[in-house]
Amino acid sequence: MKADIREIEPAVYSVILDGKSFLARVIPSADSYLVEVDGQQFVQEISDPRDATRRGTASATAGRQNLTASMPGKVVRVLVMEGQAVEAGQGLIVVEAMKMQNELKAAKPGRVAKIHVKDGATVEAGEALLIIE
Amino acid sequence: MKADIREIEPAVYSVILDGKSFLARVIPSADSYLVEVDGQQFVQEISDPRDATRRGTASATAGRQNLTASMPGKVVRVLVMEGQAVEAGQGLIVVEAMKMQNELKAAKPGRVAKIHVKDGATVEAGEALLIIE
Amino acid sequence: MFHKVLIANRGEIAVRIIRALRELGIRSIAVYSDADRASLHVRMADEAAHIGPAPSSQSYLNMERILDAARVHGAEAIHPGYGFLSEDADFAQACADAGFVFIGPSPDSIRKLGSKTAGRRVAIAAHAPVVPGLEEPISSIDQARAAAREIGYPVLLKAVAGGGGKGMRRVDAEAELEAAIRDASSEAQRSFQSSEVYMEKLVVNPRHIEIQVFGDQHGNLIHLGERECSLQRRHQKVIEECPSPLMAAFPEMREAMGQAAIRIASAAGYYNAGTAEFLVDSESKFYFLEMNTRLQVEHPVTELVTGLDLVHLQLLVAAGERLPFSQQDVSWQGSAMECRVYAEDPENGFFPSPGKIVHLTEPGGPGIRVDSGVYPGWTVPIDYDPMLAKLIAFSPDRKTTIQRLLRAVGEYAVMGIHTNLSFFRELLTDSEFRKGNLHTGFIDQFFERRHSRDAPNPELNAIAQLVAARYAGARKQIPPPQAASRWLNEGRSGLLR
Amino acid sequence: MFHKVLIANRGEIAVRIIRALRELGIRSIAVYSDADRASLHVRMADEAAHIGPAPSSQSYLNMERILDAARVHGAEAIHPGYGFLSEDADFAQACADAGFVFIGPSPDSIRKLGSKTAGRRVAIAAHAPVVPGLEEPISSIDQARAAAREIGYPVLLKAVAGGGGKGMRRVDAEAELEAAIRDASSEAQRSFQSSEVYMEKLVVNPRHIEIQVFGDQHGNLIHLGERECSLQRRHQKVIEECPSPLMAAFPEMREAMGQAAIRIASAAGYYNAGTAEFLVDSESKFYFLEMNTRLQVEHPVTELVTGLDLVHLQLLVAAGERLPFSQQDVSWQGSAMECRVYAEDPENGFFPSPGKIVHLTEPGGPGIRVDSGVYPGWTVPIDYDPMLAKLIAFSPDRKTTIQRLLRAVGEYAVMGIHTNLSFFRELLTDSEFRKGNLHTGFIDQFFERRHSRDAPNPELNAIAQLVAARYAGARKQIPPPQAASRWLNEGRSGLLR
C-alpha cells in the first residue's frame, strides 16, 4: 500500500493511495477524531472505543437506555409513565428544538424506570430526560 | 460615528456604522495591513508610511527608479542601453513569467543609469533589473 | 423603481433578495436579531438594523420594530420573504398604512386566500376542485368528532394560518383526535400566533404539485408552470422539481392546473407572486389545497426552467409596472430539481444540529446553483429553522439533473455540524425515486425498504485511520488506536422511523 | 460509454471535465506535475497520476508520461482540455496508436485545420471568406518583407500552431518587422513547440466573433451559435458573451456565420467540438480566422444560452454515439457572459500574481456559475497560466447579465494575491461597454479614456482604519498610525498602458 498523504488545508488531507485519489477532512473532539473520506464518516476513538455516550440521546448499553437531550429545547409532551413497559420504536417523549417537534423513541424494549422531566419543561443539552431498563 | 465591529471569521470583520453594513478583510504583512472594504483596498502602514518599496517593480522615489523583478521569471529582451534617455511610459525590458511576456515601462522620464541583466537571464523575485535616474 | 428596500427576513432568502436588489441597483436593508448579528444576510446587505432579541416573536415577527427600522433607514418598500410575517395580512396592511409598499399581494387578497379555510371557499366559488373537509376552523371537540365521522378517517388536521407541516397531524381513529387537536393547536399557536386548526379528508399518498402564479396591478395574471413537491418528511418538503414526472406522462395537466390556479387567484384580485398547492390522487385528479400568498422556498426551480427571475419580477410589479411578457411568452426548458440542505442529523432521527460550521465547501460548476445563507466559521443558531442552503441543479433532462445533484452533493462539505446531505446521497440513488413514481408517503416507504446501509468501505476506513494518525502526529496528540475505527452509522437504525 | 477517462490537463478545465465524467458515471484520472500535487483537480479526481516536474514540457506536454499514466490506470479515453496537447495532431495520433480514444477530432482534421495557414486553405476551398495574408509560414525575412509590402502595413504575425495571443505581434512598419518575427517565433516555440509564424493583414479594430460547431462520427455537423470575444487584452480574451450585441442588430448573421463554419468543418471531415473564429469589420463583413480544434475556455457561455452540456456531448460523440438532436432543435435563450478571473495585478500592468490564496469567497445564487480551479489555502504556482476561475452569468437580457456579473464580482473575494476582479468592476460599469459597441481595440481605448479612478471613498477609508486597529489590538501588534491610510491605487497610472 503506497500512500501519499498531504495536508493541503488545515485538517484537510489529499490522499493518493495506489493511484486512487481521496479527500479526507478531520474534526477533532475531546475523545475522538471524526474523519470524513469522500463523504463517508468514520470515528477514530482516542480513548476507550466503548464509551459511546458522546452523541447524546438514546445510547443503549447493556439493556439500559439513558435518554438525554442532545440540544436545548422544550419538552412538549411525555408519552409514557414510570413503570410502563415499552417496545422498541415506541415514542417516549416529544421535544421541541429549533422550531421542530421531535419524538424520541425507545431503541429496544424495556420498562420506564425514571422520568426526569415533565410537560413544558425547558431542558439544556445533555440533561437527563428518562431511563429505560 | 457609532461603529459596531465584529470579527466574524478570522481576519474578516462585519462593521455596522451608522446603520450601514460593511465587510472588511485584513491581510497582514511585515510592515502594513492590507484592508479590503467592500472591494476597495487600503494599505495601513505599521512603520514608516513613506517606505513604498513594498510592492516591487518600478517604485519611483525622488526621480530615481529602481526596477526589480516582482516574481521569478526570465528576461526576454532588454529594450534600452545604459546611458540612453527614456520617456515616461517607454518600454524598458520584457520579462516572461507564468507564460506571459510583460513589458516593464518607465514611470517617468530619465536616463538609464545601470542595467543589471541581459537577454535570456533568469531572475528571482526582488532581483534588481535596471536603474533609471 | 425603488431606491431602498427593507427585507423583513433572515437566512438564505434574505441573501437571495439582497442579490436581486443589488442587480437592480436598489439599496438593501437587512434586519437582525441578537442571534443574527454575524449572519450572512447582515454582512451582505448595504444597511442593517437591529430589531430585538433572538426569539422571533420579539424580532422577525415584531411588526413595530420592523416598521421603525424601515422608517429610520428610509425604505420605500418591504420584502417579507417567506415564513415570519410574509402571509400576515395585518402586516401587509400596516406597511401600507405606514407608507411602505408591501412586496406581495394586497392585504385583501391575503385575507381571502391566506387562511386555508378561506382559500377553500374562494376555490369552490371559482369552480376549482377541493379536498372534502371543513370550511371553518374547529371550534369544539364535539364538532370535530362529528365532522371526522362524516368525512371518514383518516383525516388531516391543519393550522389555518399554517405552512411547512407545522400544526399538522394525521388522525387515524377517534381515540387520537382530541390529543392531536391539542398538539396541532399549540404548535400552530407557537408557529403562527394563531391556534386555529381545521380538518380535511386525508388523501392517501397523493402527489403534491403546485402552480406558480404571477400577477401585476393592471389585471395581468399568468402561471409559470408547476413544481412537484411530493417528497416530504413530516410534511416538510425535501426535494422539489419541474417538470413534474407526472406532467411528462400527461402534458395537458400543466395547463389544466395552471388555469385552475389563475381562476382562484383572479377571484381574489391577486397580484405579485403566489403559489396554488394541489393534491393529485392516484387517478391523476387534482384538488386545490391552499394558496401560499408569497414567494416559495422552491422558487428557483421555476426560475431555472423558465429563465425568469421571480424576485426581479416581484419588485417590478410591486413598483406598479406591468408584467413585461404574457402567458404565451412563457416556455419551459430542461429539468430543475432542488434539495433543501438542513442542519440536522439523518443518523439520529433528523434531529436539528446547530453549532459552528468549521469547514464549508459549496459545490459549483455547470448547472449548479447554491442559494446559501451560511459561511465557514458561522454558528448556526438554535433559534430558527435549521435550513442552511438550497442546492438546485438544472440540465436538459431529469436523469442528468439527478446525476448532477449527486455530483454536487459529493462536492458539498459541511463539517462541524450534521447535515442531511448523506440522506440526499441515498435518496437520489434510489431506483423508485429515479422512476419518478412520487407521492407524499414516498419517504416513509423509503425508510422502511432501506433496511440497512452498505457496510463501511474498508478502503475509506483505512484512509480514515491513516489520516487520523497523521493529524494526531502533526499536532503531537495521542494517536487513535489503529484498529478501532468505527463507522458512524452503526446501530443508528433503531432511532429512525 | 467509457468507464474511465484520463484528463491530460490541469486547473479549472480539468475540474470541469471531472464534473462531467462524474455526472455520466465515468471514473476520472487526473494527471499532475510536481507543482500540482495539491491542486484542486487532483483532490477532486477519482484517480491521480504523477507525470513529471513542474515545467510543462516535462509534464503536461510529455506525451509518453501521459500515455503511460493512461495505460497504468486503465483509461479508455483521453480528454485533452484546451491548451497543452489539445491541438496536437501527433498526440491525437499517439492516443489512437496506443489504443485510447482521443476526445476530440481526428488527427487528420487537426492537421487540416489546426495550423492557421492550413485552416486558411481549407476555408478558401470551402468558399468561406478569409483575411488577406500568407498561406504558408514565414521562411525568411526577405519573404516576410515582400509579403508585408504587398498586404500593406499594419500586419499581424501569428504563431501557426498558436492561440491565446501567444506568439502574436502587430507590426506597423518595416523597421519593426525583423525583431517582431524573432520575438513571435521564440514565444511560439516556448508555448507550442513550434516556432512557425505567418502573416496576415491587420483588420483594424474588428469584432472577434466565433461559432461553436459540433459533429458526430456519423456525418452530423451542426453549429451552436456565436460567442462574441472582442474584449481582449494583449490578444487574450477577457470577456465573452452570447448573443453578440451585433447579432441583436443583424439576426441573420448568426445563421450566415454558422453555415460558413459548418462548411469549413465539413471540408475537414470534422467531428467533436470545434470553434471557427471570425473577424468582423466595421461594415459587418466577416472573415474566417482559424479553427480551434478543441473545447474553448469560453464554452460555458454557449452552454447557458442553449441549455446543453458540451463536455457531455464531447464524451457522447467520442464514444461513437450520434448527436441526440439536430440543428433545428437548437435554440438560444437569454444572455450569457463570462469573465476570466486571473491572478494578475491590474494596478501593476496586469503582472502575474502567484502566491497563496489566504481567503476565498466565490459568488453564488441566481444565474451565476463559477468554474473554478482553486481553493482557499492553495498556492497559485508560478509555472502555468494564471487563470484562477471563470465567472459566468446568465439572465434574460444583456443588461441584467451585466448587473448580475457586477453583483457577483462584489461577492467574489480573493485575498493574498492580486486578481483582475477590480478591473472587471470598472469595465462592467463602462457606458461604452454597456452599449455593446465592442471591438478588439476596445480595452486599449478604455485604458486611455479612463483617466483616473474615483478618489478613495473616505467612509471606506475610515472603516479600513478602524478594522486595522481592531485587528492589531486583538493580536497585540503595533497598531497602524491612525491617519496614514494610503489608497492602494495611488500613483499606479504610470504603469498602465
Coordinates of C-alpha atoms in Angstrom, one line a residue, chain B residues 1 3-7 9-13 15 17-18 20 22-28 33-47 49 51-52 54-58 67 69-74 76-77 79 88-89 94-107, chain D residues 56 166 169 179 182-183 186-187 190 233-234 236 344-345 347-354 358-359 361 380-386 411-416 418 425 455-457 459-461 463-468 470-472 474-475 477-482 484-488 494-495 497:
Chain B
M1 CA -20.0 57.8 14.5
A3 CA -19.4 51.7 14.9
D4 CA -20.2 48.0 15.7
I5 CA -17.2 46.0 14.6
R6 CA -17.2 42.2 14.8
E7 CA -14.6 39.7 13.7
E9 CA -14.3 34.9 10.6
P10 CA -10.5 35.1 11.3
A11 CA -9.4 38.5 9.9
V12 CA -12.9 39.1 8.4
Y13 CA -14.9 41.9 10.0
V15 CA -18.9 46.6 10.5
L17 CA -21.5 52.1 11.1
D18 CA -24.5 54.5 11.4
K20 CA -24.7 50.9 7.1
F22 CA -19.6 46.8 5.5
L23 CA -17.5 43.8 5.2
A24 CA -13.7 44.2 5.7
R25 CA -10.9 41.7 5.3
V26 CA -7.4 42.1 6.6
I27 CA -4.2 40.7 5.3
P28 CA -1.2 41.5 7.5
Y33 CA -2.1 45.8 6.8
L34 CA -3.9 45.4 3.6
V35 CA -7.6 46.1 4.3
E36 CA -10.3 45.4 1.7
V37 CA -13.6 47.1 2.4
D38 CA -16.5 46.4 0.1
G39 CA -14.0 45.7 -2.7
Q40 CA -11.8 48.8 -2.3
Q41 CA -8.3 48.2 -0.9
F42 CA -6.4 50.3 1.6
V43 CA -2.9 49.9 3.0
Q44 CA -2.5 50.7 6.6
E45 CA 1.2 51.1 7.2
I46 CA 2.6 50.0 10.5
S47 CA 6.0 51.6 10.3
P49 CA 4.4 55.2 5.6
D51 CA 8.7 53.4 2.6
A52 CA 7.0 52.3 -0.6
R54 CA 6.8 47.0 -0.7
R55 CA 5.2 46.0 -4.0
G56 CA 8.4 45.7 -6.1
T57 CA 8.7 46.8 -9.7
A58 CA 9.1 50.4 -10.6
L67 CA 13.3 48.4 -11.4
A69 CA 11.6 41.7 -10.6
S70 CA 8.4 41.1 -8.7
M71 CA 8.4 37.4 -9.3
P72 CA 10.7 34.7 -10.7
G73 CA 11.0 34.8 -14.4
K74 CA 13.1 35.1 -17.5
V76 CA 13.2 38.0 -22.8
R77 CA 14.8 41.2 -24.1
L79 CA 14.9 47.3 -24.8
A88 CA 7.6 58.1 -19.3
G89 CA 5.8 55.0 -20.5
V94 CA 10.5 42.4 -21.4
V95 CA 10.2 39.7 -18.7
E96 CA 8.4 36.4 -19.0
A97 CA 6.7 34.9 -16.0
M98 CA 3.8 32.5 -15.7
K99 CA 3.8 32.1 -19.6
M100 CA 3.1 35.8 -20.0
Q101 CA 5.5 38.3 -21.5
N102 CA 5.3 41.6 -19.6
E103 CA 6.9 44.8 -20.8
L104 CA 8.1 46.9 -17.8
K105 CA 7.9 50.6 -18.6
A106 CA 9.4 53.8 -17.2
A107 CA 7.1 55.5 -14.7
Chain D
S56 CA 5.0 21.7 -18.7
K166 CA 1.0 33.9 -27.7
R169 CA 2.8 40.6 -32.8
A179 CA 12.6 41.9 -34.3
R182 CA 12.2 36.9 -33.7
D183 CA 10.0 37.6 -30.6
S186 CA 10.6 32.4 -29.8
E187 CA 7.4 32.8 -27.9
R190 CA 8.2 28.1 -26.0
R233 CA -6.1 42.5 -23.7
R234 CA -2.8 41.6 -25.5
Q236 CA -6.1 37.3 -24.6
E344 CA -2.7 39.3 -12.0
D345 CA -2.4 42.9 -10.8
E347 CA -2.7 48.2 -10.7
N348 CA 0.7 47.0 -11.9
G349 CA 0.4 46.4 -15.7
F350 CA -1.6 43.1 -15.1
F351 CA 1.6 41.4 -14.0
P352 CA 1.0 37.8 -12.9
S353 CA 0.4 37.5 -9.2
P354 CA 1.1 34.0 -8.0
V358 CA -5.3 33.3 2.0
H359 CA -9.0 33.8 1.8
T361 CA -15.2 33.6 -1.2
V380 CA -1.1 29.5 -7.2
P381 CA 2.1 28.2 -8.8
I382 CA 4.4 30.3 -11.0
D383 CA 4.7 27.6 -13.6
Y384 CA 1.4 27.9 -15.5
D385 CA -1.2 30.3 -16.9
P386 CA -2.5 32.4 -14.0
E411 CA -19.3 38.9 -3.7
Y412 CA -16.0 37.5 -5.0
A413 CA -13.1 37.8 -2.6
V414 CA -9.6 36.5 -3.2
M415 CA -7.1 37.6 -0.6
G416 CA -3.4 37.1 -0.6
H418 CA -3.9 40.2 -6.8
R425 CA -15.7 46.1 -11.8
A455 CA -10.9 59.1 -5.3
P456 CA -10.8 56.6 -2.4
N457 CA -14.1 56.7 -0.5
E459 CA -16.0 56.3 4.6
L460 CA -14.4 53.1 3.5
N461 CA -11.0 54.5 4.4
I463 CA -13.5 51.7 8.2
A464 CA -10.2 50.3 7.0
Q465 CA -8.5 52.3 9.8
L466 CA -10.9 51.1 12.4
V467 CA -10.6 47.5 11.3
A468 CA -6.8 47.6 11.1
R470 CA -9.0 46.3 15.9
Y471 CA -7.0 43.6 14.1
A472 CA -3.8 44.8 15.6
A474 CA -6.8 41.7 19.2
R475 CA -3.3 40.4 18.2
Q477 CA 0.6 44.1 17.5
I478 CA 1.7 47.6 16.8
P479 CA -1.4 49.4 15.5
P480 CA -1.2 51.4 12.3
P481 CA -0.9 55.1 12.7
Q482 CA -4.5 56.5 12.6
A484 CA -1.7 57.0 7.5
S485 CA -4.1 55.0 5.4
R486 CA -3.0 55.0 1.8
W487 CA -5.2 54.1 -1.1
L488 CA -3.6 51.3 -2.9
G494 CA 2.1 55.5 -15.0
L495 CA 2.5 51.7 -15.2
R497 CA -0.7 51.4 -20.9

